[in-house]
Short mmCIF file of C-alpha atoms and ligand atoms in Angstrom, two decimals:
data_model
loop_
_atom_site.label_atom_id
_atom_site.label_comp_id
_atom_site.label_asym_id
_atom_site.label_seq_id
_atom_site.Cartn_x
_atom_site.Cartn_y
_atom_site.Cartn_z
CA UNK A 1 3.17 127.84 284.26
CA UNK A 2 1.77 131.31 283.74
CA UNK A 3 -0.42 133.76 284.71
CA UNK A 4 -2.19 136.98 282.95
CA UNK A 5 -3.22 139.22 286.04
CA UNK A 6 -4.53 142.05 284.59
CA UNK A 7 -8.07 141.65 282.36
CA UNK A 8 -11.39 143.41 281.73
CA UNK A 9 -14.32 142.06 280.37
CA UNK A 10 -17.91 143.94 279.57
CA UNK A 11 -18.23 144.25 283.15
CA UNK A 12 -16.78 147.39 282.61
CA UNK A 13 -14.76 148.49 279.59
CA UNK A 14 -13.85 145.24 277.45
CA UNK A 15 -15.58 143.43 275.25
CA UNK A 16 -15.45 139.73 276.09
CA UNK A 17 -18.34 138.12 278.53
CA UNK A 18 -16.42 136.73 281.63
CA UNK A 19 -17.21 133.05 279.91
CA UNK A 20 -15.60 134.34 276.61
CA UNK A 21 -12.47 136.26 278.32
CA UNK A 22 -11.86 132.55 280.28
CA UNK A 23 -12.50 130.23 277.10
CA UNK A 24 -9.49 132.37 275.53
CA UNK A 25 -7.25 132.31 278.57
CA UNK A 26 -7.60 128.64 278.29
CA UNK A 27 -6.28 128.94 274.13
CA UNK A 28 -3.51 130.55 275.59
CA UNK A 29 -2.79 128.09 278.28
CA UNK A 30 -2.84 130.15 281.52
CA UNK A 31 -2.44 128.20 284.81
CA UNK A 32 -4.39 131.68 286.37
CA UNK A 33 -6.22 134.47 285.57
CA UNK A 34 -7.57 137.86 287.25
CA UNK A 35 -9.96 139.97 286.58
CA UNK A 36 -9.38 143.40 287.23
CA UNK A 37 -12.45 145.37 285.33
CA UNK A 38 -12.21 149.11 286.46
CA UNK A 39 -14.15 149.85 289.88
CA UNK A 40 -16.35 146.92 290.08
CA UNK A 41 -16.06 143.00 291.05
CA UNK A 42 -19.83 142.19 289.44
CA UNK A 43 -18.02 139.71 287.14
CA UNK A 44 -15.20 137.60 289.04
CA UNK A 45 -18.43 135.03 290.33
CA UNK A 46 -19.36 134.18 286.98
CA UNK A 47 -15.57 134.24 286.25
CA UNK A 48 -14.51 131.71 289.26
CA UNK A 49 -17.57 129.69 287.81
CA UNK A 50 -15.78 128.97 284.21
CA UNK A 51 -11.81 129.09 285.82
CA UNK A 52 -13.10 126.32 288.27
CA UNK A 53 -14.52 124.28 285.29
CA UNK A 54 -11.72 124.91 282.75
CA UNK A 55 -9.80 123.98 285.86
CA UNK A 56 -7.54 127.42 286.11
CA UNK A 57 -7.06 128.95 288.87
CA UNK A 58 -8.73 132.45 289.54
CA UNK A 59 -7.87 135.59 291.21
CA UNK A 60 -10.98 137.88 291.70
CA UNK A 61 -9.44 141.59 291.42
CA UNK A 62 -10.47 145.13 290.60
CA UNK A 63 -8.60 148.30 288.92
CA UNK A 64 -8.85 151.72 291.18
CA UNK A 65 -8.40 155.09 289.45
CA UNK A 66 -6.46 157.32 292.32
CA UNK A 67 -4.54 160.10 292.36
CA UNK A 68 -1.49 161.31 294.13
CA UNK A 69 0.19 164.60 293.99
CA UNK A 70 -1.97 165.66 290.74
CA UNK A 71 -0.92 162.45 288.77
CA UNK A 72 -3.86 160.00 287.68
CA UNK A 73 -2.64 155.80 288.87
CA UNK A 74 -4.48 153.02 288.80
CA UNK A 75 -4.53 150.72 291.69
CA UNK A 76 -4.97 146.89 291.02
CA UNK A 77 -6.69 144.93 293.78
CA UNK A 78 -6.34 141.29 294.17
CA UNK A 79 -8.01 138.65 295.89
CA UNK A 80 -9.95 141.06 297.88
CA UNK A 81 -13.52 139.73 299.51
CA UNK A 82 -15.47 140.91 296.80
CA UNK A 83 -18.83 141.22 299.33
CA UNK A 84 -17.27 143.52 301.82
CA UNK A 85 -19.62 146.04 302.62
CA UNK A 86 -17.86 149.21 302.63
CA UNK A 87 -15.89 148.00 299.50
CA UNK A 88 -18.86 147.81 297.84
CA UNK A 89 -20.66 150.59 299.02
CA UNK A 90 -17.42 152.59 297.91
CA UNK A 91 -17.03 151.44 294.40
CA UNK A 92 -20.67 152.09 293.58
CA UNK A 93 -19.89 155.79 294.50
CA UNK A 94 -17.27 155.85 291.21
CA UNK A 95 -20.07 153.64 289.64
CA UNK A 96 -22.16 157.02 290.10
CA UNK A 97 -19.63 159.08 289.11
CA UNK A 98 -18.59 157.33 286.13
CA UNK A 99 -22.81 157.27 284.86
CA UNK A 100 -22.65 160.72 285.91
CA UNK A 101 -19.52 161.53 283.69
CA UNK A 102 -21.00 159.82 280.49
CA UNK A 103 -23.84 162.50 280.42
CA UNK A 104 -21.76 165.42 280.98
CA UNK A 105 -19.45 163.89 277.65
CA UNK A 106 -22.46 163.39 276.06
CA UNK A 107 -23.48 167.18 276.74
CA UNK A 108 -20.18 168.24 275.99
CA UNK A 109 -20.44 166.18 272.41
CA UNK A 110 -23.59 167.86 271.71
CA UNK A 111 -22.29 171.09 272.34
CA UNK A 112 -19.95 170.79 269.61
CA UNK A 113 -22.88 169.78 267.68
CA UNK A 114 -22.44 165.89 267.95
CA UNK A 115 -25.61 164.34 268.22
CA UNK A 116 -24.87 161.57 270.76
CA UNK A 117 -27.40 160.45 273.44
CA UNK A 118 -26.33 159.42 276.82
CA UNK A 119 -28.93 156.55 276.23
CA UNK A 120 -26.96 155.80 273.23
CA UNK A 121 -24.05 155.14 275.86
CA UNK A 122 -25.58 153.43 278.11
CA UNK A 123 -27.55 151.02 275.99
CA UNK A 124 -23.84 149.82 274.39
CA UNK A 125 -22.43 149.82 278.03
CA UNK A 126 -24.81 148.18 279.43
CA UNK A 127 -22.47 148.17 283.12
CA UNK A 128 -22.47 150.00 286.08
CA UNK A 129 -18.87 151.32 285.49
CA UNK A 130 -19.18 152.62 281.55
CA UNK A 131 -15.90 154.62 280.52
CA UNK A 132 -14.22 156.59 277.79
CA UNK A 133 -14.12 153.53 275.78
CA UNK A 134 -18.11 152.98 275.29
CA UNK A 135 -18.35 156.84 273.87
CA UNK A 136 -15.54 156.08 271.21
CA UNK A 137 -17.65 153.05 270.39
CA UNK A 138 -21.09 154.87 270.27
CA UNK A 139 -19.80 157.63 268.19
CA UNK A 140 -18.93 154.99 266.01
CA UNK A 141 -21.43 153.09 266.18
CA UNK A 142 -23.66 156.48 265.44
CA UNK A 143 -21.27 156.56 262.00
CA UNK A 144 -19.86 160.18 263.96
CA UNK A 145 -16.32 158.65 263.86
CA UNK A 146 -15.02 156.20 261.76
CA UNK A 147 -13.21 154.39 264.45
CA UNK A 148 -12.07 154.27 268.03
CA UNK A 149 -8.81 156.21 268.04
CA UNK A 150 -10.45 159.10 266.04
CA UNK A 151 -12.87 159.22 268.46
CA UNK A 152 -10.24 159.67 271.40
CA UNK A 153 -8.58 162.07 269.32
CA UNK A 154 -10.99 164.13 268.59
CA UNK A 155 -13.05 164.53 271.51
CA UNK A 156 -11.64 162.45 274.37
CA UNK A 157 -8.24 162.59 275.23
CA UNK A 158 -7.35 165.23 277.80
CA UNK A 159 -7.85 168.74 276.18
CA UNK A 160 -10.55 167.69 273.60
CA UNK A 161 -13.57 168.91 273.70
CA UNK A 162 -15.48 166.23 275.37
CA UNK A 163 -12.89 165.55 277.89
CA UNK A 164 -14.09 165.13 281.44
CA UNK A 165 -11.94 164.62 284.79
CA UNK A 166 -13.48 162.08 286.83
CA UNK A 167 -13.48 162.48 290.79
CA UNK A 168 -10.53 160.05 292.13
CA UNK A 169 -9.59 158.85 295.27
CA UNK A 170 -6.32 159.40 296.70
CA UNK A 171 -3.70 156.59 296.37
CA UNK A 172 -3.64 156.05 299.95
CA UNK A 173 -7.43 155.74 300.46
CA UNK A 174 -7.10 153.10 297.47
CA UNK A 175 -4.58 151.43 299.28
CA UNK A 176 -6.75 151.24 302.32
CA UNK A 177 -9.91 150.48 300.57
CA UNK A 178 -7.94 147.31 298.94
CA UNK A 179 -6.80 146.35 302.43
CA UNK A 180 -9.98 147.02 304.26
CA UNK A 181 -11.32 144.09 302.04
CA UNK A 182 -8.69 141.85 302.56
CA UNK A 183 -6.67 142.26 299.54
CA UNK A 184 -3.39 142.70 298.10
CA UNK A 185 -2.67 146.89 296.22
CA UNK A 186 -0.38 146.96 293.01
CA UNK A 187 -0.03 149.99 291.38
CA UNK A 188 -0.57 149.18 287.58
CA UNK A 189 1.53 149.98 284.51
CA UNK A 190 3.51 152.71 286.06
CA UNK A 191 5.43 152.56 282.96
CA UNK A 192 1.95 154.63 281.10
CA UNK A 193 1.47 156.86 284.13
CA UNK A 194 5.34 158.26 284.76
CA UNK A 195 4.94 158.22 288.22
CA UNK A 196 8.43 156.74 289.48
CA UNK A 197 8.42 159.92 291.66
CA UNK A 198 5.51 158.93 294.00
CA UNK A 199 6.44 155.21 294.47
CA UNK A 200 8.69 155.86 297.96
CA UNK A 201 5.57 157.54 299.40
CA UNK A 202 3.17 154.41 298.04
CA UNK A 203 5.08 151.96 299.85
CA UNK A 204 5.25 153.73 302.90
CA UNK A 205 1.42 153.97 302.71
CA UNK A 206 1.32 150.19 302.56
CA UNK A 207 1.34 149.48 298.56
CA UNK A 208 1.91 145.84 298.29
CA UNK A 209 3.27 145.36 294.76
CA UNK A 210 4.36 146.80 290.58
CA UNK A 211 3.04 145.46 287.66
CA UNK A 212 6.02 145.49 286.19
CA UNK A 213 4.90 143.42 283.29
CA UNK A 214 2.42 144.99 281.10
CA UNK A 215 1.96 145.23 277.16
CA UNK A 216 3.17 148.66 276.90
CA UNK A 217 6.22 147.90 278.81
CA UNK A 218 9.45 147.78 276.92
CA UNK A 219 12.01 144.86 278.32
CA UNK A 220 13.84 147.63 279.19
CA UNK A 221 10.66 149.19 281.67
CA UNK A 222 10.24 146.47 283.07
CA UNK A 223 13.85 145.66 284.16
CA UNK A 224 13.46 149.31 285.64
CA UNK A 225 10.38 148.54 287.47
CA UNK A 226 11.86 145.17 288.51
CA UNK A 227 14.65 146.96 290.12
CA UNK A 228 11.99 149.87 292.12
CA UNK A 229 10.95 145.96 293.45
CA UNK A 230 13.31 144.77 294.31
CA UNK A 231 14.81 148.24 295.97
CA UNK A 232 11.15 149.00 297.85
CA UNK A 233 10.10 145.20 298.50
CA UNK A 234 7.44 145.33 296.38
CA UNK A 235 5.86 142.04 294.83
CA UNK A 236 6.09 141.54 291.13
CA UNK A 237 2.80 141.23 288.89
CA UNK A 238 1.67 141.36 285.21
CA UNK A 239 -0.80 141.43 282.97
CA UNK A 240 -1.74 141.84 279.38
CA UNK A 241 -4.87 144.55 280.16
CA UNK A 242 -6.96 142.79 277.44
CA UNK A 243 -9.91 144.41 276.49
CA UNK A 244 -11.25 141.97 273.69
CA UNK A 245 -11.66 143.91 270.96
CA UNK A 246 -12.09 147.55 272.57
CA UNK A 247 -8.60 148.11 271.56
CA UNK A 248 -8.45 146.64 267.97
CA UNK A 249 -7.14 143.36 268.77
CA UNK A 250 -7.38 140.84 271.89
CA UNK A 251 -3.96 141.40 273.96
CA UNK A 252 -4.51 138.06 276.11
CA UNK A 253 -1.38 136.15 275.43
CA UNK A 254 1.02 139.17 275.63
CA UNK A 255 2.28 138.80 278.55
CA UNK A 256 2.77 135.48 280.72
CA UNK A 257 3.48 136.51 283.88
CA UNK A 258 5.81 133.29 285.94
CA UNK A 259 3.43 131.56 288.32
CA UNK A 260 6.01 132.32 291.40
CA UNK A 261 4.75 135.63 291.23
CA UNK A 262 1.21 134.22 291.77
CA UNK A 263 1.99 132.22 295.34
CA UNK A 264 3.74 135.61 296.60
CA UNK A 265 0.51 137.40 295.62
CA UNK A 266 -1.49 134.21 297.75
CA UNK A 267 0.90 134.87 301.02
CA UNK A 268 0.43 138.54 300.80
CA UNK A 269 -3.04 138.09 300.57
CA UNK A 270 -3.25 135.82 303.78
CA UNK A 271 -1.39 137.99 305.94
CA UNK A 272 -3.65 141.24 304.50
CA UNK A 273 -6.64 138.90 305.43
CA UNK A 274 -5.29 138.39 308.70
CA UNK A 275 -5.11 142.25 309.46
CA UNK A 276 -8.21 143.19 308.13
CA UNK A 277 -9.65 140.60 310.22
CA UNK A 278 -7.78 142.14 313.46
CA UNK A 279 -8.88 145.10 312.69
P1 AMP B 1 -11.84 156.20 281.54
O1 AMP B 1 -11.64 155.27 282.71
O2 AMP B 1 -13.29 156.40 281.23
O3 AMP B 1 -11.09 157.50 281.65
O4 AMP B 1 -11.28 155.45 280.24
C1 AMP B 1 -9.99 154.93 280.27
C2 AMP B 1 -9.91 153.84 279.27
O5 AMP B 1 -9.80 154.42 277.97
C3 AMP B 1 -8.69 152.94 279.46
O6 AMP B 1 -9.04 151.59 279.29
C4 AMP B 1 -7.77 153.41 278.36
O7 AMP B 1 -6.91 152.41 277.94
C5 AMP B 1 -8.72 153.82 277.27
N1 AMP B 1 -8.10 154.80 276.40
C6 AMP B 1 -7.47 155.93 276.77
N2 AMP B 1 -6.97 156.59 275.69
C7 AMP B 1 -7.31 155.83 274.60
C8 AMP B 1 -7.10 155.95 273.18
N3 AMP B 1 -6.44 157.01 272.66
N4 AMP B 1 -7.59 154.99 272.36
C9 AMP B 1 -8.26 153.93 272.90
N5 AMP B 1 -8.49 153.75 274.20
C10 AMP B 1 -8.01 154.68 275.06
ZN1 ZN B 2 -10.17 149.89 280.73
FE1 FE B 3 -5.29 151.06 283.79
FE1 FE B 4 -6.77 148.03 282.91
#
């Protein structure tokens, strides 16, 4: 049995519907699935809907931009209570910021005489928590790139033109935020981020787990992050971080995370439900 714990769908920056993204998690023969679209939980109801009749089992989840000591991380949250107030009320403030960031891009684009709309953006979005990923496609879409990766290249990686920081929380608010709804905090792929160096300081600020498993992994970054684990006491996740086709092909089905690692995440999760109940 196995379990993909790291997936968007169009709630955010992927392509697939929540129905679609579960209907190929079943292909592959999951036992369990997450969700984890970036800085929103809108789609993990209709997700639970389709799990519970394709009978798999479902983990409602969340991915966190934070920073720590300059470096961007991403902070996966899992089986959080996805109507917590002040979880909500805090992850619509990114949802602001994110809007907020398109139209600056957008005015950036235009200032290099790229005539993209904002509207544009937001009409092929169509989320409260639009990214990078729905300007590449709009530019395409517009016929101003010919496809996605030209469109990061040439305006929106870091030090391109239309590159915009986004306002992040710190790692330890993230951590707390995750907590303060009842859920379990895993820093994601911190094989992409290089950011070995603030792990000690994440697990004394409560960080529950590694996704040590993750399609841009190498065996060989994985047995390292396996090892940081095992060495902090850190649970064990991973995920594929399928976007459907936002990233030229569907990665569901590249990696198949044991189900142990599943029924560690379920434990945590009670005792983190237990202390946010206590207050
Ligand atoms: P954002 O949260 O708006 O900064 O966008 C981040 C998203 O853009 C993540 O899903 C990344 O995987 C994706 N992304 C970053 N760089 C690239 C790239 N060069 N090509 C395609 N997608 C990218
Ligand atoms: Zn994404
Ligand atoms: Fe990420
Ligand atoms: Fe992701």
């Amino acid at each position: 049995m196995f379990a993909d714990l790291h997936l968007h769908t169009n709630f955010s920056d992927g392509t697939y519907s929540p129905e679609e993204l579960v209907a190929h998690a079943r292909r592959h023969g999951f036992a369990a699935i997450a969700l984890t679209d970036h800085d929103t939980v809108e789609g993990c109801a209709t997700a639970a809907i389709a799990c519970a009749e394709a009978e798999m089992e479902f983990i409602p989840g969340t991915e966190l931009t934070a920073e720590q000591d300059g470096n961007e991380l991403h902070i996966l949250g899992y089986l959080i209570d996805t109507q917590n107030q002040r979880f909500l009320s805090e992850i619509a403030k990114f949802q602001l910021v994110r809007q907020n960031r398109i139209r600056e891009m957008v005015a950036r684009l235009n200032q290099v005489n790229v005539p993209l709309t904002a509207e544009a953006v937001f009409t092929l979005a169509n989320c409260r928590a639009p990214g990078r990923p729905h300007v590449a496609r709009a530019l395409v879409e517009a016929g101003l790139c010919h496809n996605l990766d030209e469109a990061f290249e040439r305006f929106l990686k870091k030090n391109r033109p239309a590159f915009v920081p986004k306002f992040k929380m710190s790692a330890a608010d993230a951590i707390n935020l995750i907590h303060h709804a009842g859920g379990v905090a895993v820093m994601a792929h911190p094989g992409l981020n290089r950011t070995d160096q603030v792990i000690p300081d994440m697990a004394e600020a409560g960080l529950d787990g590694i996704e040590c498993f993750h399609t841009k992994h190498s065996t060989s970054t994985a047995e390292h992050y396996l090892e940081i684990a095992d060495r902090f006491h850190l649970l064990v996740t991973g995920g594929s971080d399928c976007h459907g086709m936002s990233k030229g092909k569907p990665l569901i089905g590249t990696v198949k995370l044991p189900y142990q690692h599943v029924e560690k995440l379920r434990v945590r999760a009670e005792e983190r439900k237990a202390a946010a109940l206590a207050g």
